[in-house]
mmCIF file with all atom_site columns, C-alpha atoms in Angstrom:
data_model
loop_
_atom_site.group_PDB
_atom_site.id
_atom_site.type_symbol
_atom_site.label_atom_id
_atom_site.label_alt_id
_atom_site.label_comp_id
_atom_site.label_asym_id
_atom_site.label_entity_id
_atom_site.label_seq_id
_atom_site.pdbx_PDB_ins_code
_atom_site.Cartn_x
_atom_site.Cartn_y
_atom_site.Cartn_z
_atom_site.occupancy
_atom_site.B_iso_or_equiv
_atom_site.pdbx_formal_charge
_atom_site.auth_seq_id
_atom_site.auth_comp_id
_atom_site.auth_asym_id
_atom_site.auth_atom_id
_atom_site.pdbx_PDB_model_num
ATOM 1   C CA . UNK A 1 1   ? 4.478   -102.131 -194.209 1.00 0.00 ? 1   UNK A CA 1
ATOM 2   C CA . UNK A 1 2   ? 0.771   -100.555 -194.530 1.00 0.00 ? 2   UNK A CA 1
ATOM 3   C CA . UNK A 1 3   ? 0.315   -97.808  -197.093 1.00 0.00 ? 3   UNK A CA 1
ATOM 4   C CA . UNK A 1 4   ? -2.989  -95.610  -196.553 1.00 0.00 ? 4   UNK A CA 1
ATOM 5   C CA . UNK A 1 5   ? -4.139  -92.495  -198.342 1.00 0.00 ? 5   UNK A CA 1
ATOM 6   C CA . UNK A 1 6   ? -6.515  -89.887  -196.447 1.00 0.00 ? 6   UNK A CA 1
ATOM 7   C CA . UNK A 1 7   ? -8.290  -87.288  -198.114 1.00 0.00 ? 7   UNK A CA 1
ATOM 8   C CA . UNK A 1 8   ? -9.589  -84.462  -196.223 1.00 0.00 ? 8   UNK A CA 1
ATOM 9   C CA . UNK A 1 9   ? -12.354 -82.763  -197.515 1.00 0.00 ? 9   UNK A CA 1
ATOM 10  C CA . UNK A 1 10  ? -13.268 -78.873  -197.574 1.00 0.00 ? 10  UNK A CA 1
ATOM 11  C CA . UNK A 1 11  ? -15.347 -76.630  -199.722 1.00 0.00 ? 11  UNK A CA 1
ATOM 12  C CA . UNK A 1 12  ? -13.653 -74.974  -202.931 1.00 0.00 ? 12  UNK A CA 1
ATOM 13  C CA . UNK A 1 13  ? -14.210 -71.410  -203.558 1.00 0.00 ? 13  UNK A CA 1
ATOM 14  C CA . UNK A 1 14  ? -12.516 -68.429  -204.820 1.00 0.00 ? 14  UNK A CA 1
ATOM 15  C CA . UNK A 1 15  ? -9.622  -67.082  -202.594 1.00 0.00 ? 15  UNK A CA 1
ATOM 16  C CA . UNK A 1 16  ? -12.379 -63.646  -202.115 1.00 0.00 ? 16  UNK A CA 1
ATOM 17  C CA . UNK A 1 17  ? -14.724 -66.219  -200.204 1.00 0.00 ? 17  UNK A CA 1
ATOM 18  C CA . UNK A 1 18  ? -11.963 -67.940  -198.197 1.00 0.00 ? 18  UNK A CA 1
ATOM 19  C CA . UNK A 1 19  ? -13.517 -66.719  -194.703 1.00 0.00 ? 19  UNK A CA 1
ATOM 20  C CA . UNK A 1 20  ? -17.428 -66.818  -196.107 1.00 0.00 ? 20  UNK A CA 1
ATOM 21  C CA . UNK A 1 21  ? -18.189 -70.102  -198.139 1.00 0.00 ? 21  UNK A CA 1
ATOM 22  C CA . UNK A 1 22  ? -14.783 -71.632  -198.742 1.00 0.00 ? 22  UNK A CA 1
ATOM 23  C CA . UNK A 1 23  ? -13.245 -74.667  -196.233 1.00 0.00 ? 23  UNK A CA 1
ATOM 24  C CA . UNK A 1 24  ? -9.769  -75.149  -196.842 1.00 0.00 ? 24  UNK A CA 1
ATOM 25  C CA . UNK A 1 25  ? -8.732  -78.734  -197.245 1.00 0.00 ? 25  UNK A CA 1
ATOM 26  C CA . UNK A 1 26  ? -5.187  -78.129  -196.709 1.00 0.00 ? 26  UNK A CA 1
ATOM 27  C CA . UNK A 1 27  ? -5.746  -76.594  -193.459 1.00 0.00 ? 27  UNK A CA 1
ATOM 28  C CA . UNK A 1 28  ? -7.762  -79.444  -192.433 1.00 0.00 ? 28  UNK A CA 1
ATOM 29  C CA . UNK A 1 29  ? -5.171  -82.077  -193.671 1.00 0.00 ? 29  UNK A CA 1
ATOM 30  C CA . UNK A 1 30  ? -2.558  -80.092  -191.683 1.00 0.00 ? 30  UNK A CA 1
ATOM 31  C CA . UNK A 1 31  ? -4.216  -80.686  -188.557 1.00 0.00 ? 31  UNK A CA 1
ATOM 32  C CA . UNK A 1 32  ? -4.454  -84.245  -189.209 1.00 0.00 ? 32  UNK A CA 1
ATOM 33  C CA . UNK A 1 33  ? -0.729  -84.680  -190.298 1.00 0.00 ? 33  UNK A CA 1
ATOM 34  C CA . UNK A 1 34  ? 0.512   -82.852  -187.282 1.00 0.00 ? 34  UNK A CA 1
ATOM 35  C CA . UNK A 1 35  ? -1.680  -85.256  -185.243 1.00 0.00 ? 35  UNK A CA 1
ATOM 36  C CA . UNK A 1 36  ? -0.441  -88.274  -187.059 1.00 0.00 ? 36  UNK A CA 1
ATOM 37  C CA . UNK A 1 37  ? 3.238   -87.604  -187.215 1.00 0.00 ? 37  UNK A CA 1
ATOM 38  C CA . UNK A 1 38  ? 4.400   -88.840  -183.783 1.00 0.00 ? 38  UNK A CA 1
ATOM 39  C CA . UNK A 1 39  ? 6.701   -91.319  -182.075 1.00 0.00 ? 39  UNK A CA 1
ATOM 40  C CA . UNK A 1 40  ? 4.827   -94.576  -181.665 1.00 0.00 ? 40  UNK A CA 1
ATOM 41  C CA . UNK A 1 41  ? 5.258   -95.670  -177.943 1.00 0.00 ? 41  UNK A CA 1
ATOM 42  C CA . UNK A 1 42  ? 5.505   -99.185  -178.489 1.00 0.00 ? 42  UNK A CA 1
ATOM 43  C CA . UNK A 1 43  ? 8.471   -101.815 -178.932 1.00 0.00 ? 43  UNK A CA 1
ATOM 44  C CA . UNK A 1 44  ? 9.729   -104.976 -180.005 1.00 0.00 ? 44  UNK A CA 1
ATOM 45  C CA . UNK A 1 45  ? 12.997  -106.387 -178.609 1.00 0.00 ? 45  UNK A CA 1
ATOM 46  C CA . UNK A 1 46  ? 14.241  -107.631 -181.821 1.00 0.00 ? 46  UNK A CA 1
ATOM 47  C CA . UNK A 1 47  ? 12.877  -104.746 -184.270 1.00 0.00 ? 47  UNK A CA 1
ATOM 48  C CA . UNK A 1 48  ? 12.258  -101.792 -182.089 1.00 0.00 ? 48  UNK A CA 1
ATOM 49  C CA . UNK A 1 49  ? 9.701   -99.202  -182.479 1.00 0.00 ? 49  UNK A CA 1
ATOM 50  C CA . UNK A 1 50  ? 6.837   -98.924  -185.304 1.00 0.00 ? 50  UNK A CA 1
ATOM 51  C CA . UNK A 1 51  ? 7.201   -95.843  -187.503 1.00 0.00 ? 51  UNK A CA 1
ATOM 52  C CA . UNK A 1 52  ? 4.652   -93.650  -189.158 1.00 0.00 ? 52  UNK A CA 1
ATOM 53  C CA . UNK A 1 53  ? 5.432   -90.910  -191.691 1.00 0.00 ? 53  UNK A CA 1
ATOM 54  C CA . UNK A 1 54  ? 3.385   -88.899  -194.116 1.00 0.00 ? 54  UNK A CA 1
ATOM 55  C CA . UNK A 1 55  ? 5.415   -88.834  -197.311 1.00 0.00 ? 55  UNK A CA 1
ATOM 56  C CA . UNK A 1 56  ? 3.336   -87.079  -200.075 1.00 0.00 ? 56  UNK A CA 1
ATOM 57  C CA . UNK A 1 57  ? 0.679   -84.499  -200.158 1.00 0.00 ? 57  UNK A CA 1
ATOM 58  C CA . UNK A 1 58  ? -1.517  -83.336  -202.867 1.00 0.00 ? 58  UNK A CA 1
ATOM 59  C CA . UNK A 1 59  ? -3.989  -80.409  -203.149 1.00 0.00 ? 59  UNK A CA 1
ATOM 60  C CA . UNK A 1 60  ? -4.880  -77.462  -205.134 1.00 0.00 ? 60  UNK A CA 1
ATOM 61  C CA . UNK A 1 61  ? -5.715  -76.546  -208.912 1.00 0.00 ? 61  UNK A CA 1
ATOM 62  C CA . UNK A 1 62  ? -4.720  -72.793  -208.820 1.00 0.00 ? 62  UNK A CA 1
ATOM 63  C CA . UNK A 1 63  ? -3.410  -70.030  -206.553 1.00 0.00 ? 63  UNK A CA 1
ATOM 64  C CA . UNK A 1 64  ? -6.544  -68.278  -206.200 1.00 0.00 ? 64  UNK A CA 1
ATOM 65  C CA . UNK A 1 65  ? -8.952  -71.037  -205.489 1.00 0.00 ? 65  UNK A CA 1
ATOM 66  C CA . UNK A 1 66  ? -9.382  -72.458  -202.039 1.00 0.00 ? 66  UNK A CA 1
ATOM 67  C CA . UNK A 1 67  ? -8.784  -76.132  -202.239 1.00 0.00 ? 67  UNK A CA 1
ATOM 68  C CA . UNK A 1 68  ? -11.832 -78.411  -201.831 1.00 0.00 ? 68  UNK A CA 1
ATOM 69  C CA . UNK A 1 69  ? -9.502  -81.742  -201.234 1.00 0.00 ? 69  UNK A CA 1
ATOM 70  C CA . UNK A 1 70  ? -6.503  -82.507  -199.906 1.00 0.00 ? 70  UNK A CA 1
ATOM 71  C CA . UNK A 1 71  ? -4.665  -85.965  -200.102 1.00 0.00 ? 71  UNK A CA 1
ATOM 72  C CA . UNK A 1 72  ? -1.805  -87.103  -198.032 1.00 0.00 ? 72  UNK A CA 1
ATOM 73  C CA . UNK A 1 73  ? -0.195  -90.563  -197.951 1.00 0.00 ? 73  UNK A CA 1
ATOM 74  C CA . UNK A 1 74  ? 0.692   -92.712  -194.684 1.00 0.00 ? 74  UNK A CA 1
ATOM 75  C CA . UNK A 1 75  ? 3.514   -95.015  -194.787 1.00 0.00 ? 75  UNK A CA 1
ATOM 76  C CA . UNK A 1 76  ? 3.103   -97.026  -191.492 1.00 0.00 ? 76  UNK A CA 1
ATOM 77  C CA . UNK A 1 77  ? 5.733   -99.771  -190.430 1.00 0.00 ? 77  UNK A CA 1
ATOM 78  C CA . UNK A 1 78  ? 4.445   -102.447 -188.390 1.00 0.00 ? 78  UNK A CA 1
ATOM 79  C CA . UNK A 1 79  ? 6.457   -104.392 -185.927 1.00 0.00 ? 79  UNK A CA 1
ATOM 80  C CA . UNK A 1 80  ? 5.357   -108.098 -184.955 1.00 0.00 ? 80  UNK A CA 1
ATOM 81  C CA . UNK A 1 81  ? 2.388   -108.228 -182.687 1.00 0.00 ? 81  UNK A CA 1
ATOM 82  C CA . UNK A 1 82  ? 0.866   -105.373 -184.866 1.00 0.00 ? 82  UNK A CA 1
ATOM 83  C CA . UNK A 1 83  ? -1.820  -105.768 -187.695 1.00 0.00 ? 83  UNK A CA 1
ATOM 84  C CA . UNK A 1 84  ? -3.160  -104.250 -190.484 1.00 0.00 ? 84  UNK A CA 1
ATOM 85  C CA . UNK A 1 85  ? -6.532  -103.722 -188.645 1.00 0.00 ? 85  UNK A CA 1
ATOM 86  C CA . UNK A 1 86  ? -4.820  -102.610 -185.341 1.00 0.00 ? 86  UNK A CA 1
ATOM 87  C CA . UNK A 1 87  ? -2.566  -99.936  -187.274 1.00 0.00 ? 87  UNK A CA 1
ATOM 88  C CA . UNK A 1 88  ? -5.761  -98.681  -189.382 1.00 0.00 ? 88  UNK A CA 1
ATOM 89  C CA . UNK A 1 89  ? -7.722  -98.541  -186.263 1.00 0.00 ? 89  UNK A CA 1
ATOM 90  C CA . UNK A 1 90  ? -4.954  -96.204  -184.463 1.00 0.00 ? 90  UNK A CA 1
ATOM 91  C CA . UNK A 1 91  ? -5.233  -93.797  -187.360 1.00 0.00 ? 91  UNK A CA 1
ATOM 92  C CA . UNK A 1 92  ? -8.906  -93.641  -187.549 1.00 0.00 ? 92  UNK A CA 1
ATOM 93  C CA . UNK A 1 93  ? -9.175  -93.007  -183.954 1.00 0.00 ? 93  UNK A CA 1
ATOM 94  C CA . UNK A 1 94  ? -6.729  -90.151  -184.344 1.00 0.00 ? 94  UNK A CA 1
ATOM 95  C CA . UNK A 1 95  ? -8.606  -88.705  -187.445 1.00 0.00 ? 95  UNK A CA 1
ATOM 96  C CA . UNK A 1 96  ? -12.143 -89.228  -185.536 1.00 0.00 ? 96  UNK A CA 1
ATOM 97  C CA . UNK A 1 97  ? -10.604 -87.484  -182.380 1.00 0.00 ? 97  UNK A CA 1
ATOM 98  C CA . UNK A 1 98  ? -10.132 -84.469  -184.674 1.00 0.00 ? 98  UNK A CA 1
ATOM 99  C CA . UNK A 1 99  ? -13.502 -84.526  -186.119 1.00 0.00 ? 99  UNK A CA 1
ATOM 100 C CA . UNK A 1 100 ? -14.928 -84.721  -182.822 1.00 0.00 ? 100 UNK A CA 1
ATOM 101 C CA . UNK A 1 101 ? -13.232 -81.419  -182.003 1.00 0.00 ? 101 UNK A CA 1
ATOM 102 C CA . UNK A 1 102 ? -14.045 -79.573  -185.315 1.00 0.00 ? 102 UNK A CA 1
ATOM 103 C CA . UNK A 1 103 ? -17.384 -80.428  -186.953 1.00 0.00 ? 103 UNK A CA 1
ATOM 104 C CA . UNK A 1 104 ? -15.770 -79.081  -190.119 1.00 0.00 ? 104 UNK A CA 1
ATOM 105 C CA . UNK A 1 105 ? -13.248 -81.968  -190.423 1.00 0.00 ? 105 UNK A CA 1
ATOM 106 C CA . UNK A 1 106 ? -14.399 -84.243  -192.682 1.00 0.00 ? 106 UNK A CA 1
ATOM 107 C CA . UNK A 1 107 ? -12.269 -87.193  -194.302 1.00 0.00 ? 107 UNK A CA 1
ATOM 108 C CA . UNK A 1 108 ? -12.099 -90.432  -196.329 1.00 0.00 ? 108 UNK A CA 1
ATOM 109 C CA . UNK A 1 109 ? -9.716  -93.222  -196.021 1.00 0.00 ? 109 UNK A CA 1
ATOM 110 C CA . UNK A 1 110 ? -8.227  -95.600  -198.672 1.00 0.00 ? 110 UNK A CA 1
ATOM 111 C CA . UNK A 1 111 ? -6.082  -98.812  -198.317 1.00 0.00 ? 111 UNK A CA 1
ATOM 112 C CA . UNK A 1 112 ? -5.146  -99.325  -201.833 1.00 0.00 ? 112 UNK A CA 1
ATOM 113 C CA . UNK A 1 113 ? -5.295  -103.243 -202.437 1.00 0.00 ? 113 UNK A CA 1
ATOM 114 C CA . UNK A 1 114 ? -2.586  -102.795 -205.199 1.00 0.00 ? 114 UNK A CA 1
ATOM 115 C CA . UNK A 1 115 ? -0.138  -101.182 -202.876 1.00 0.00 ? 115 UNK A CA 1
ATOM 116 C CA . UNK A 1 116 ? 2.361   -103.452 -200.906 1.00 0.00 ? 116 UNK A CA 1
ATOM 117 C CA . UNK A 1 117 ? 0.829   -104.486 -197.493 1.00 0.00 ? 117 UNK A CA 1
ATOM 118 C CA . UNK A 1 118 ? 3.256   -106.651 -195.529 1.00 0.00 ? 118 UNK A CA 1
ATOM 119 C CA . UNK A 1 119 ? 2.609   -108.291 -192.389 1.00 0.00 ? 119 UNK A CA 1
ATOM 120 C CA . UNK A 1 120 ? 5.379   -107.785 -189.810 1.00 0.00 ? 120 UNK A CA 1
ATOM 121 C CA . UNK A 1 121 ? 7.717   -110.750 -189.798 1.00 0.00 ? 121 UNK A CA 1
ATOM 122 C CA . UNK A 1 122 ? 11.005  -111.817 -188.455 1.00 0.00 ? 122 UNK A CA 1
ATOM 123 C CA . UNK A 1 123 ? 13.385  -115.004 -188.585 1.00 0.00 ? 123 UNK A CA 1
ATOM 124 C CA . UNK A 1 124 ? 13.885  -116.779 -185.210 1.00 0.00 ? 124 UNK A CA 1
ATOM 125 C CA . UNK A 1 125 ? 16.913  -116.027 -183.539 1.00 0.00 ? 125 UNK A CA 1
ATOM 126 C CA . UNK A 1 126 ? 17.532  -120.031 -183.289 1.00 0.00 ? 126 UNK A CA 1
ATOM 127 C CA . UNK A 1 127 ? 17.358  -120.553 -187.071 1.00 0.00 ? 127 UNK A CA 1
ATOM 128 C CA . UNK A 1 128 ? 20.390  -122.325 -188.488 1.00 0.00 ? 128 UNK A CA 1
ATOM 129 C CA . UNK A 1 129 ? 20.785  -119.199 -190.869 1.00 0.00 ? 129 UNK A CA 1
ATOM 130 C CA . UNK A 1 130 ? 20.848  -116.956 -188.149 1.00 0.00 ? 130 UNK A CA 1
ATOM 131 C CA . UNK A 1 131 ? 23.375  -118.969 -186.009 1.00 0.00 ? 131 UNK A CA 1
ATOM 132 C CA . UNK A 1 132 ? 25.467  -119.302 -189.021 1.00 0.00 ? 132 UNK A CA 1
ATOM 133 C CA . UNK A 1 133 ? 25.632  -115.492 -190.041 1.00 0.00 ? 133 UNK A CA 1
ATOM 134 C CA . UNK A 1 134 ? 26.321  -114.679 -186.407 1.00 0.00 ? 134 UNK A CA 1
ATOM 135 C CA . UNK A 1 135 ? 29.332  -117.114 -186.600 1.00 0.00 ? 135 UNK A CA 1
ATOM 136 C CA . UNK A 1 136 ? 30.492  -115.514 -189.666 1.00 0.00 ? 136 UNK A CA 1
ATOM 137 C CA . UNK A 1 137 ? 30.584  -112.122 -188.209 1.00 0.00 ? 137 UNK A CA 1
ATOM 138 C CA . UNK A 1 138 ? 32.540  -113.287 -185.214 1.00 0.00 ? 138 UNK A CA 1
ATOM 139 C CA . UNK A 1 139 ? 34.981  -115.368 -187.374 1.00 0.00 ? 139 UNK A CA 1
ATOM 140 C CA . UNK A 1 140 ? 35.652  -112.109 -189.662 1.00 0.00 ? 140 UNK A CA 1
ATOM 141 C CA . UNK A 1 141 ? 35.316  -109.227 -187.657 1.00 0.00 ? 141 UNK A CA 1
ATOM 142 C CA . UNK A 1 142 ? 35.924  -110.339 -184.031 1.00 0.00 ? 142 UNK A CA 1
ATOM 143 C CA . UNK A 1 143 ? 32.811  -108.585 -182.597 1.00 0.00 ? 143 UNK A CA 1
ATOM 144 C CA . UNK A 1 144 ? 29.829  -110.164 -181.132 1.00 0.00 ? 144 UNK A CA 1
ATOM 145 C CA . UNK A 1 145 ? 26.841  -109.651 -183.203 1.00 0.00 ? 145 UNK A CA 1
ATOM 146 C CA . UNK A 1 146 ? 23.508  -108.391 -182.083 1.00 0.00 ? 146 UNK A CA 1
ATOM 147 C CA . UNK A 1 147 ? 20.049  -110.071 -183.013 1.00 0.00 ? 147 UNK A CA 1
ATOM 148 C CA . UNK A 1 148 ? 18.360  -106.587 -183.600 1.00 0.00 ? 148 UNK A CA 1
ATOM 149 C CA . UNK A 1 149 ? 16.827  -105.086 -186.534 1.00 0.00 ? 149 UNK A CA 1
ATOM 150 C CA . UNK A 1 150 ? 17.291  -101.121 -186.132 1.00 0.00 ? 150 UNK A CA 1
ATOM 151 C CA . UNK A 1 151 ? 15.820  -100.523 -189.655 1.00 0.00 ? 151 UNK A CA 1
ATOM 152 C CA . UNK A 1 152 ? 12.264  -100.392 -190.599 1.00 0.00 ? 152 UNK A CA 1
ATOM 153 C CA . UNK A 1 153 ? 12.860  -100.955 -194.194 1.00 0.00 ? 153 UNK A CA 1
ATOM 154 C CA . UNK A 1 154 ? 11.455  -103.690 -196.438 1.00 0.00 ? 154 UNK A CA 1
ATOM 155 C CA . UNK A 1 155 ? 13.553  -106.275 -198.721 1.00 0.00 ? 155 UNK A CA 1
ATOM 156 C CA . UNK A 1 156 ? 12.444  -109.230 -200.601 1.00 0.00 ? 156 UNK A CA 1
ATOM 157 C CA . UNK A 1 157 ? 13.183  -111.392 -197.615 1.00 0.00 ? 157 UNK A CA 1
ATOM 158 C CA . UNK A 1 158 ? 9.372   -110.857 -196.696 1.00 0.00 ? 158 UNK A CA 1
ATOM 159 C CA . UNK A 1 159 ? 8.434   -113.038 -199.453 1.00 0.00 ? 159 UNK A CA 1
ATOM 160 C CA . UNK A 1 160 ? 10.703  -115.856 -198.294 1.00 0.00 ? 160 UNK A CA 1
ATOM 161 C CA . UNK A 1 161 ? 9.681   -115.531 -194.667 1.00 0.00 ? 161 UNK A CA 1
ATOM 162 C CA . UNK A 1 162 ? 5.985   -115.529 -195.595 1.00 0.00 ? 162 UNK A CA 1
ATOM 163 C CA . UNK A 1 163 ? 6.708   -118.704 -197.473 1.00 0.00 ? 163 UNK A CA 1
ATOM 164 C CA . UNK A 1 164 ? 8.256   -120.511 -194.514 1.00 0.00 ? 164 UNK A CA 1
ATOM 165 C CA . UNK A 1 165 ? 12.138  -119.891 -195.698 1.00 0.00 ? 165 UNK A CA 1
ATOM 166 C CA . UNK A 1 166 ? 14.360  -118.476 -193.154 1.00 0.00 ? 166 UNK A CA 1
ATOM 167 C CA . UNK A 1 167 ? 15.886  -115.091 -194.188 1.00 0.00 ? 167 UNK A CA 1
ATOM 168 C CA . UNK A 1 168 ? 18.556  -112.777 -192.918 1.00 0.00 ? 168 UNK A CA 1
ATOM 169 C CA . UNK A 1 169 ? 18.915  -109.033 -194.234 1.00 0.00 ? 169 UNK A CA 1
ATOM 170 C CA . UNK A 1 170 ? 22.712  -108.402 -193.706 1.00 0.00 ? 170 UNK A CA 1
ATOM 171 C CA . UNK A 1 171 ? 24.843  -106.115 -195.502 1.00 0.00 ? 171 UNK A CA 1
ATOM 172 C CA . UNK A 1 172 ? 27.422  -103.030 -195.724 1.00 0.00 ? 172 UNK A CA 1
ATOM 173 C CA . UNK A 1 173 ? 26.585  -99.789  -194.013 1.00 0.00 ? 173 UNK A CA 1
ATOM 174 C CA . UNK A 1 174 ? 26.568  -96.596  -195.982 1.00 0.00 ? 174 UNK A CA 1
ATOM 175 C CA . UNK A 1 175 ? 25.013  -93.128  -196.089 1.00 0.00 ? 175 UNK A CA 1
ATOM 176 C CA . UNK A 1 176 ? 21.714  -91.259  -197.199 1.00 0.00 ? 176 UNK A CA 1
ATOM 177 C CA . UNK A 1 177 ? 19.431  -94.322  -198.273 1.00 0.00 ? 177 UNK A CA 1
ATOM 178 C CA . UNK A 1 178 ? 17.094  -93.119  -200.811 1.00 0.00 ? 178 UNK A CA 1
ATOM 179 C CA . UNK A 1 179 ? 18.841  -89.371  -200.780 1.00 0.00 ? 179 UNK A CA 1
ATOM 180 C CA . UNK A 1 180 ? 21.431  -87.821  -202.776 1.00 0.00 ? 180 UNK A CA 1
ATOM 181 C CA . UNK A 1 181 ? 24.663  -89.334  -202.911 1.00 0.00 ? 181 UNK A CA 1
ATOM 182 C CA . UNK A 1 182 ? 23.501  -92.618  -201.821 1.00 0.00 ? 182 UNK A CA 1
ATOM 183 C CA . UNK A 1 183 ? 26.491  -95.074  -201.260 1.00 0.00 ? 183 UNK A CA 1
ATOM 184 C CA . UNK A 1 184 ? 28.008  -97.929  -199.344 1.00 0.00 ? 184 UNK A CA 1
ATOM 185 C CA . UNK A 1 185 ? 31.362  -97.995  -197.597 1.00 0.00 ? 185 UNK A CA 1
ATOM 186 C CA . UNK A 1 186 ? 33.873  -100.074 -199.652 1.00 0.00 ? 186 UNK A CA 1
ATOM 187 C CA . UNK A 1 187 ? 35.787  -101.484 -196.792 1.00 0.00 ? 187 UNK A CA 1
ATOM 188 C CA . UNK A 1 188 ? 32.333  -102.827 -195.336 1.00 0.00 ? 188 UNK A CA 1
ATOM 189 C CA . UNK A 1 189 ? 31.339  -104.146 -198.523 1.00 0.00 ? 189 UNK A CA 1
ATOM 190 C CA . UNK A 1 190 ? 34.646  -106.376 -198.535 1.00 0.00 ? 190 UNK A CA 1
ATOM 191 C CA . UNK A 1 191 ? 33.787  -107.327 -194.976 1.00 0.00 ? 191 UNK A CA 1
ATOM 192 C CA . UNK A 1 192 ? 30.424  -108.473 -195.517 1.00 0.00 ? 192 UNK A CA 1
ATOM 193 C CA . UNK A 1 193 ? 31.695  -110.737 -198.295 1.00 0.00 ? 193 UNK A CA 1
ATOM 194 C CA . UNK A 1 194 ? 34.062  -112.465 -196.093 1.00 0.00 ? 194 UNK A CA 1
ATOM 195 C CA . UNK A 1 195 ? 31.212  -112.972 -193.788 1.00 0.00 ? 195 UNK A CA 1
ATOM 196 C CA . UNK A 1 196 ? 28.799  -114.568 -196.769 1.00 0.00 ? 196 UNK A CA 1
ATOM 197 C CA . UNK A 1 197 ? 31.721  -117.053 -197.385 1.00 0.00 ? 197 UNK A CA 1
ATOM 198 C CA . UNK A 1 198 ? 32.045  -117.828 -193.670 1.00 0.00 ? 198 UNK A CA 1
ATOM 199 C CA . UNK A 1 199 ? 28.196  -118.258 -193.350 1.00 0.00 ? 199 UNK A CA 1
ATOM 200 C CA . UNK A 1 200 ? 27.753  -120.391 -196.498 1.00 0.00 ? 200 UNK A CA 1
ATOM 201 C CA . UNK A 1 201 ? 30.769  -122.622 -195.514 1.00 0.00 ? 201 UNK A CA 1
ATOM 202 C CA . UNK A 1 202 ? 29.195  -123.314 -192.068 1.00 0.00 ? 202 UNK A CA 1
ATOM 203 C CA . UNK A 1 203 ? 25.840  -123.946 -193.629 1.00 0.00 ? 203 UNK A CA 1
ATOM 204 C CA . UNK A 1 204 ? 27.211  -126.458 -196.334 1.00 0.00 ? 204 UNK A CA 1
ATOM 205 C CA . UNK A 1 205 ? 29.734  -128.144 -193.629 1.00 0.00 ? 205 UNK A CA 1
#
């Protein structure tokens, strides 16, 4: 996970002077957002594609003032093989390409050191923990589990992996994560509990 704030710079003015002295920072930011908000053509067999999303935007002080600044936040989810530096360089290249075509496009970029930068990481398929939970899934559900992470979210498991402790994220499915009426399926919750029992039994056996 990589969190970046981009501030596009304009020139504040009264609305009456919007086409004379004003440079609307929201309009400049719109160019950047549309250029950045795209599918990334890269793939990892166990994790899938990286993701980029623009999730917050702040600008303007009044309805009759052309905004001189517009800041938006980027949430960039990395896959193994990518680094903070390589992902940041791609974002900077996109912004610099806009600046080359539009001399009025100016921006600053900030990576907040207090925000949660997480290097992409994954537990090896041959790990005893992975093997045990795969056994548990087979025993309880009769299905062959896939070694694939189809979700670019983050869990506290990253801290354990970074400390050299194997970790697997496995739990019930549901609906509307981080949205209205977020929920898990009760039947799947019961199934997952049984899988956990099988997994722990195998690890301790």
